[in-house]
C-alpha positions as a Python dict, from the first residue, in 0.01 Angstrom:
ca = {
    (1, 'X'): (0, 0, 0),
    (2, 'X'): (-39, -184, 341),
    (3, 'X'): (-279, -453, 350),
    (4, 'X'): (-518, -364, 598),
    (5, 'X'): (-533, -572, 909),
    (6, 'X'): (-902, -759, 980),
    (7, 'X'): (-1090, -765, 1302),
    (8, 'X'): (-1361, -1045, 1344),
    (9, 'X'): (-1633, -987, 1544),
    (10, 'X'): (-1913, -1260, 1628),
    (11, 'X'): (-2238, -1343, 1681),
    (12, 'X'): (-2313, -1678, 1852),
    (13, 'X'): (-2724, -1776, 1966),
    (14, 'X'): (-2737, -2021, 2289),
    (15, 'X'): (-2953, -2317, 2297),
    (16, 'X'): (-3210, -2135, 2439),
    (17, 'X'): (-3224, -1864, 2162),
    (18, 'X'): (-3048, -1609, 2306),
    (19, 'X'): (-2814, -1366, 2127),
    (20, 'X'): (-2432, -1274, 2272),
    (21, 'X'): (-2153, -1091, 2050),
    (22, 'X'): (-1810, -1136, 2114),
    (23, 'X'): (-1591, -880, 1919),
    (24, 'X'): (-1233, -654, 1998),
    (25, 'X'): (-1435, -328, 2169),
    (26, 'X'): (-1427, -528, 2546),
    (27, 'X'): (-1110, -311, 2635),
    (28, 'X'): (-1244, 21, 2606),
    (29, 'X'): (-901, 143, 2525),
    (30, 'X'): (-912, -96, 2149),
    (31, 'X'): (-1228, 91, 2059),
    (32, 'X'): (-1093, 375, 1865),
    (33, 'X'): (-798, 213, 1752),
    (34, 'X'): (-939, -109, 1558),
    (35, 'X'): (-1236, 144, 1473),
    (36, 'X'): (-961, 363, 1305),
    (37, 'X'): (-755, 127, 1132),
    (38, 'X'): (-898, -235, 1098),
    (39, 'X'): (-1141, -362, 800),
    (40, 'X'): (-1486, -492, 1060),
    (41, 'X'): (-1594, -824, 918),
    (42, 'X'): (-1886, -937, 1100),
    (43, 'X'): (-1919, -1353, 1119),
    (44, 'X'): (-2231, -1580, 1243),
    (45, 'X'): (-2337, -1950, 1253),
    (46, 'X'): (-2679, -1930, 1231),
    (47, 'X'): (-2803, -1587, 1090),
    (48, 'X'): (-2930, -1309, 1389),
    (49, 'X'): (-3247, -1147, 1429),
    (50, 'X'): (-3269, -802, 1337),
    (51, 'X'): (-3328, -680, 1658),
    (52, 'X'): (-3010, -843, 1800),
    (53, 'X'): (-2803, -692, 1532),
    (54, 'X'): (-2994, -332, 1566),
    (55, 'X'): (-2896, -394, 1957),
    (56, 'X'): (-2530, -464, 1933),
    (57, 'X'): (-2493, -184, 1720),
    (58, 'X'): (-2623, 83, 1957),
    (59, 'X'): (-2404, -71, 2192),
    (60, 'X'): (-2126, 22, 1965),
    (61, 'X'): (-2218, 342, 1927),
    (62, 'X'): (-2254, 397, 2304),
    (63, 'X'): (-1877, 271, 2307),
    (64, 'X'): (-1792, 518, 2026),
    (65, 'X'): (-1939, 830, 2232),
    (66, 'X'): (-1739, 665, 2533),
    (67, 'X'): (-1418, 681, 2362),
    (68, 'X'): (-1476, 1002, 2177),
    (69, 'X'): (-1439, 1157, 2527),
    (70, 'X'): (-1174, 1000, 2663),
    (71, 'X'): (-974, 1102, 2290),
    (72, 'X'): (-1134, 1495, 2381),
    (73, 'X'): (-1052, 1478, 2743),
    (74, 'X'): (-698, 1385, 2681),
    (75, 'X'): (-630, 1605, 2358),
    (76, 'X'): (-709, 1883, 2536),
    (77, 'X'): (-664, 1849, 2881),
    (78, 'X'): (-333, 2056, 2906),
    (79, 'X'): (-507, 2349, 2758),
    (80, 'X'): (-803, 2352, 3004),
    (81, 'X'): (-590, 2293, 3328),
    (82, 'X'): (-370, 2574, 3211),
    (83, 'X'): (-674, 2831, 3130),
    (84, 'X'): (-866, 2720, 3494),
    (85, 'X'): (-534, 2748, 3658),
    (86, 'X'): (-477, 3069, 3525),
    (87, 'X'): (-860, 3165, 3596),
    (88, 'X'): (-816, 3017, 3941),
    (89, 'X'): (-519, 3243, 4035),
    (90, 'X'): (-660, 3556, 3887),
    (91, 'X'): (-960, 3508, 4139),
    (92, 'X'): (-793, 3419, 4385),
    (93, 'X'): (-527, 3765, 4369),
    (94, 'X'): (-861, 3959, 4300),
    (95, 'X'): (-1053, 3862, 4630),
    (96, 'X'): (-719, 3894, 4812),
    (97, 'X'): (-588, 4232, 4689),
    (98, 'X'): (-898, 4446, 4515),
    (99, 'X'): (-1159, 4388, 4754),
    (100, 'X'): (-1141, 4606, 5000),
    (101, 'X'): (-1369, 4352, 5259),
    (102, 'X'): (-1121, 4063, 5316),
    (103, 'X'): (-1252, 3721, 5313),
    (104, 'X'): (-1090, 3458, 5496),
    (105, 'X'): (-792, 3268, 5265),
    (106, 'X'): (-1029, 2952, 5299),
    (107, 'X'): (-1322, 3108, 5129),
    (108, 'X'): (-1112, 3272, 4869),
    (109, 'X'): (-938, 2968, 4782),
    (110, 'X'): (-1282, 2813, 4755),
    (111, 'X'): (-1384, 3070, 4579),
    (112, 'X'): (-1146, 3052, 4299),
    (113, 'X'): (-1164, 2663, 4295),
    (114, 'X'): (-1517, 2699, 4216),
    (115, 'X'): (-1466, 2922, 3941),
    (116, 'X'): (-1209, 2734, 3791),
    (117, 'X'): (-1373, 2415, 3795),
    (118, 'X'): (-1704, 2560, 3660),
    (119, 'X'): (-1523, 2678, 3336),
    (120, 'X'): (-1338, 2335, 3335),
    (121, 'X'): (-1658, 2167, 3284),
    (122, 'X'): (-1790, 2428, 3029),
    (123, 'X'): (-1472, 2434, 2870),
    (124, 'X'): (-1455, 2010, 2855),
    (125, 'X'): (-1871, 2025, 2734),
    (126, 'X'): (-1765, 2261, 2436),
    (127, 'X'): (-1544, 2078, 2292),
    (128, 'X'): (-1723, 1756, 2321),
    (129, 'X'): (-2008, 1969, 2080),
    (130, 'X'): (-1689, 2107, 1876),
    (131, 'X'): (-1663, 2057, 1513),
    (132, 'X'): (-1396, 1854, 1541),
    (133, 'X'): (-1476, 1612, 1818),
    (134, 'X'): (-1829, 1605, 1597),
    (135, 'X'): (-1614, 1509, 1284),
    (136, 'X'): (-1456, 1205, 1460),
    (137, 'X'): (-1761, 1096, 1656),
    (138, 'X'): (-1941, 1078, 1290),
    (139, 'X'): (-1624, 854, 1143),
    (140, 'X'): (-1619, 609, 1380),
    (141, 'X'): (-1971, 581, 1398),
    (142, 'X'): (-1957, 572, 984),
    (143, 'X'): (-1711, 268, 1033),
    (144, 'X'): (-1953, 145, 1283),
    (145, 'X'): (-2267, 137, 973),
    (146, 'X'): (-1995, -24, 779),
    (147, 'X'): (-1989, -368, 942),
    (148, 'X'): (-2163, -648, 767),
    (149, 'X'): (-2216, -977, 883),
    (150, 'X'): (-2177, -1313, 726),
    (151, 'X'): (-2236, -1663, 768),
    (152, 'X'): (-1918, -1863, 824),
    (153, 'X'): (-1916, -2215, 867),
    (154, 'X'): (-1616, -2234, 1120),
    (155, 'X'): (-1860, -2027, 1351),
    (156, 'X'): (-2165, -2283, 1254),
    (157, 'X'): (-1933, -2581, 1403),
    (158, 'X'): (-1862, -2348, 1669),
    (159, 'X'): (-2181, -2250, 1791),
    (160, 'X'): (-2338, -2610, 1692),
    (161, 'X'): (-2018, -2761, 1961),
    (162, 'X'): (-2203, -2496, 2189),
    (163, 'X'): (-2548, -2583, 2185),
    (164, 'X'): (-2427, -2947, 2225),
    (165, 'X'): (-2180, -2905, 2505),
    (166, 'X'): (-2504, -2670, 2654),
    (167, 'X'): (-2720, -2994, 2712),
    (168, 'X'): (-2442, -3163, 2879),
    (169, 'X'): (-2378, -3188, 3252),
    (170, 'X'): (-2126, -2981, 3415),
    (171, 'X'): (-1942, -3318, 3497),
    (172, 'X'): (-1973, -3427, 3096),
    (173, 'X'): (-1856, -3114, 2981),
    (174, 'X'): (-1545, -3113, 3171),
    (175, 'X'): (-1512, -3518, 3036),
    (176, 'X'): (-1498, -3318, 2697),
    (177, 'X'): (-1249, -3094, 2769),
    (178, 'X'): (-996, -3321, 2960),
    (179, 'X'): (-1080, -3588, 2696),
    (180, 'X'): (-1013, -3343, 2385),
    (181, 'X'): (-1309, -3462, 2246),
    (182, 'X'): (-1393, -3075, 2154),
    (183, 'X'): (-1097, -2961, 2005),
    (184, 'X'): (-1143, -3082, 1600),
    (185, 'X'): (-1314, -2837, 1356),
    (186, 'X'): (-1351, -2879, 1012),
    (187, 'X'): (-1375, -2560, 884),
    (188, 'X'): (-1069, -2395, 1095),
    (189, 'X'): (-999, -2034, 1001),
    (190, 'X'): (-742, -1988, 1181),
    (191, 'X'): (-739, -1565, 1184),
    (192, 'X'): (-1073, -1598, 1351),
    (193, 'X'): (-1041, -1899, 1568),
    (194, 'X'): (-757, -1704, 1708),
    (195, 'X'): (-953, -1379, 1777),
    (196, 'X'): (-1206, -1516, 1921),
    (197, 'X'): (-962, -1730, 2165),
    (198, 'X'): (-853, -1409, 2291),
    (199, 'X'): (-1206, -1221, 2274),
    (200, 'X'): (-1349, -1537, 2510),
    (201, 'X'): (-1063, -1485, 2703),
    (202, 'X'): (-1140, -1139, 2820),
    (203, 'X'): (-1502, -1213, 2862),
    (204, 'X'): (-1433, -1515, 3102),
    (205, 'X'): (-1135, -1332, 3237),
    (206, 'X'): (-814, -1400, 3137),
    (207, 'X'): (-629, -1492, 3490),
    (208, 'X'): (-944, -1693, 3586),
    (209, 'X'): (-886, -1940, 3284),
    (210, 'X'): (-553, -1971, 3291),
    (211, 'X'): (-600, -2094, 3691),
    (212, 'X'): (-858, -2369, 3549),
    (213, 'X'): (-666, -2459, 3275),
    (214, 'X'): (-343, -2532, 3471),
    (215, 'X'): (-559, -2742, 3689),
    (216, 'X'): (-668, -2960, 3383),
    (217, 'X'): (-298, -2991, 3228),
    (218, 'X'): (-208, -3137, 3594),
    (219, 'X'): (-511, -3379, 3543),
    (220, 'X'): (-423, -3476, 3219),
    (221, 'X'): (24, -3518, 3330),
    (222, 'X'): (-119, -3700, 3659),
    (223, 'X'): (-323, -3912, 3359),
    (224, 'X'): (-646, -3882, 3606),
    (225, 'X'): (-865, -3753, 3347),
    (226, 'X'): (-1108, -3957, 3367),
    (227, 'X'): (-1103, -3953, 3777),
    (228, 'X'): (-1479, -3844, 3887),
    (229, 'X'): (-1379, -3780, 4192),
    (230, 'X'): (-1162, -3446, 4060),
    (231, 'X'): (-1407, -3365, 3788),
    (232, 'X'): (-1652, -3307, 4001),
    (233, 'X'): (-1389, -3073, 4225),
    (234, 'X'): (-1329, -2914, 3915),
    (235, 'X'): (-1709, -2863, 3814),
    (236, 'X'): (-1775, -2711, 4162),
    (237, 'X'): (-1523, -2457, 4148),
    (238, 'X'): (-1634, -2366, 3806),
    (239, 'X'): (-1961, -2327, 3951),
    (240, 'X'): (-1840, -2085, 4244),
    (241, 'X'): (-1603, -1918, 4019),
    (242, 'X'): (-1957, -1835, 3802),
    (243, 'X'): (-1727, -1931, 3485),
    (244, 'X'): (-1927, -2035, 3148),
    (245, 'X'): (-1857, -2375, 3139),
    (246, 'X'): (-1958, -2456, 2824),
    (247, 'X'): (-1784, -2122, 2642),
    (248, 'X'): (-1478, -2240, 2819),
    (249, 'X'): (-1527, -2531, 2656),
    (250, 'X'): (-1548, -2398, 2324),
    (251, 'X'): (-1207, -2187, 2425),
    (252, 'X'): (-1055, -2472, 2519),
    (253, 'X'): (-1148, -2684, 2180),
    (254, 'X'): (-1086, -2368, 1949),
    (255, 'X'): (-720, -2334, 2124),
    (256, 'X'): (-659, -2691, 2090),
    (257, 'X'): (-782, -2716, 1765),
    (258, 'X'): (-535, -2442, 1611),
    (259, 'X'): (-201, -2597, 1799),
    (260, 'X'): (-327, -2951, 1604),
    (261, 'X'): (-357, -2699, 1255),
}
């Protein structure tokens, strides 16, 4: 039998005391998939509130209703646009032949569009209340009861790195990062570390960090990392960008950290 694949999902608290999650349901298109076929294996540093944990998981199961009709809409879509079609043109060739009054072709055509798109929606809410759409809607939001969370002490150094780099300035952050003072953790799991690269990655925005992080690689081949005058270039643009500075530190330690591993 297959082993089956894991999917990590975090919990991380700022300085401040503040709860974020990071886990594989960004892309609303992974939802159903790692729902469907991944073991869930929740991981924190420093263990959440209930109230956090009761929040994240209604915003899970908002995701789950999302993608349950997307999966409806496009499992049945070619049966519904064949049925209105077929309502639209029976409508249409009974206001232009039976009644004896003829309408203008514009208001028939209007007419029959209406119809047909009136049973479209009535035919899209019933199945969304179907048995079957209701069967899959409860198993993914049974898998979503199913995640537990645990403490893990590669997420404690992470989220400890975070508070730290969270006091910092902008201008000693960046130090850290072209300095690879960041990028050493103990407790490396390397699975995780490298879903949550990619998870911080789509939350910072993938082309965005890439753009900063060639920046810092020229800094670092021009051997001006420790110029002030371009960290604080750098700093500015990651404050008009609006980037996280210190979660793109984190990324940028994690990432370095596994290539040492």
């Amino acid at each position: 039998m297959e082993k089956q694949r894991r999917a990590y999902l975090f919990h991380f608290s700022r300085k401040d005391g503040r709860s974020f999650f990071l886990d594989p349901f960004q892309d609303p298109n992974e939802v159903m998939p790692v729902l469907e076929s991944c073991e869930l294996i929740g991981l924190y540093g420093n263990e959440p509130k209930v109230e956090a944990v009761t929040w994240f998981r209604n915003e899970l199961y908002r995701k789950v209703e999302s993608a349950v009709k997307v999966w409806v809409a496009e499992r049945r879509f070619i049966p519904r646009f064949l049925v209105s079609s077929a309502l639209f043109l029976l409508v249409y060739l009974f206001l232009s032949l039976v009644i004896r009054d003829p309408l203008p072709m514009v208001d028939e055509l209007l007419v029959a569009l209406g119809v047909s798109a009136a049973l479209y929606v009535f035919l899209s809410r019933r199945d969304l209340s179907s048995a079957w759409s209701s069967k899959k809607r409860a198993e993914l939001r049974g898998k979503v009861d199913s995640i537990y969370f645990e403490e893990d002490q590669f997420v404690r150094e992470v989220e400890k790195n975070l508070h730290r780099l969270e006091t910092g300035s902008p201008q000693q952050v960046l130090e850290s990062i072209i300095l690879s003072t960041d990028s050493f953790y103990a407790h490396l799991n390397a699975e995780a570390a490298s879903q949550l690269a990619r998870y911080i990655e789509q939350k910072l925005g993938s082309r965005e960090l890439k753009r900063q992080e060639k920046k810092i690689r020229a800094l670092l081949r021009a051997k001006r990392g420790n110029d002030k005058r371009e960290i604080e270039s750098l700093s500015r643009q990651f404050s008009a960008k609006k980037i996280d500075l210190s979660l793109f530190a984190v990324y940028h330690g994690i990432k370095s950290s596994s290539n040492k591993g």
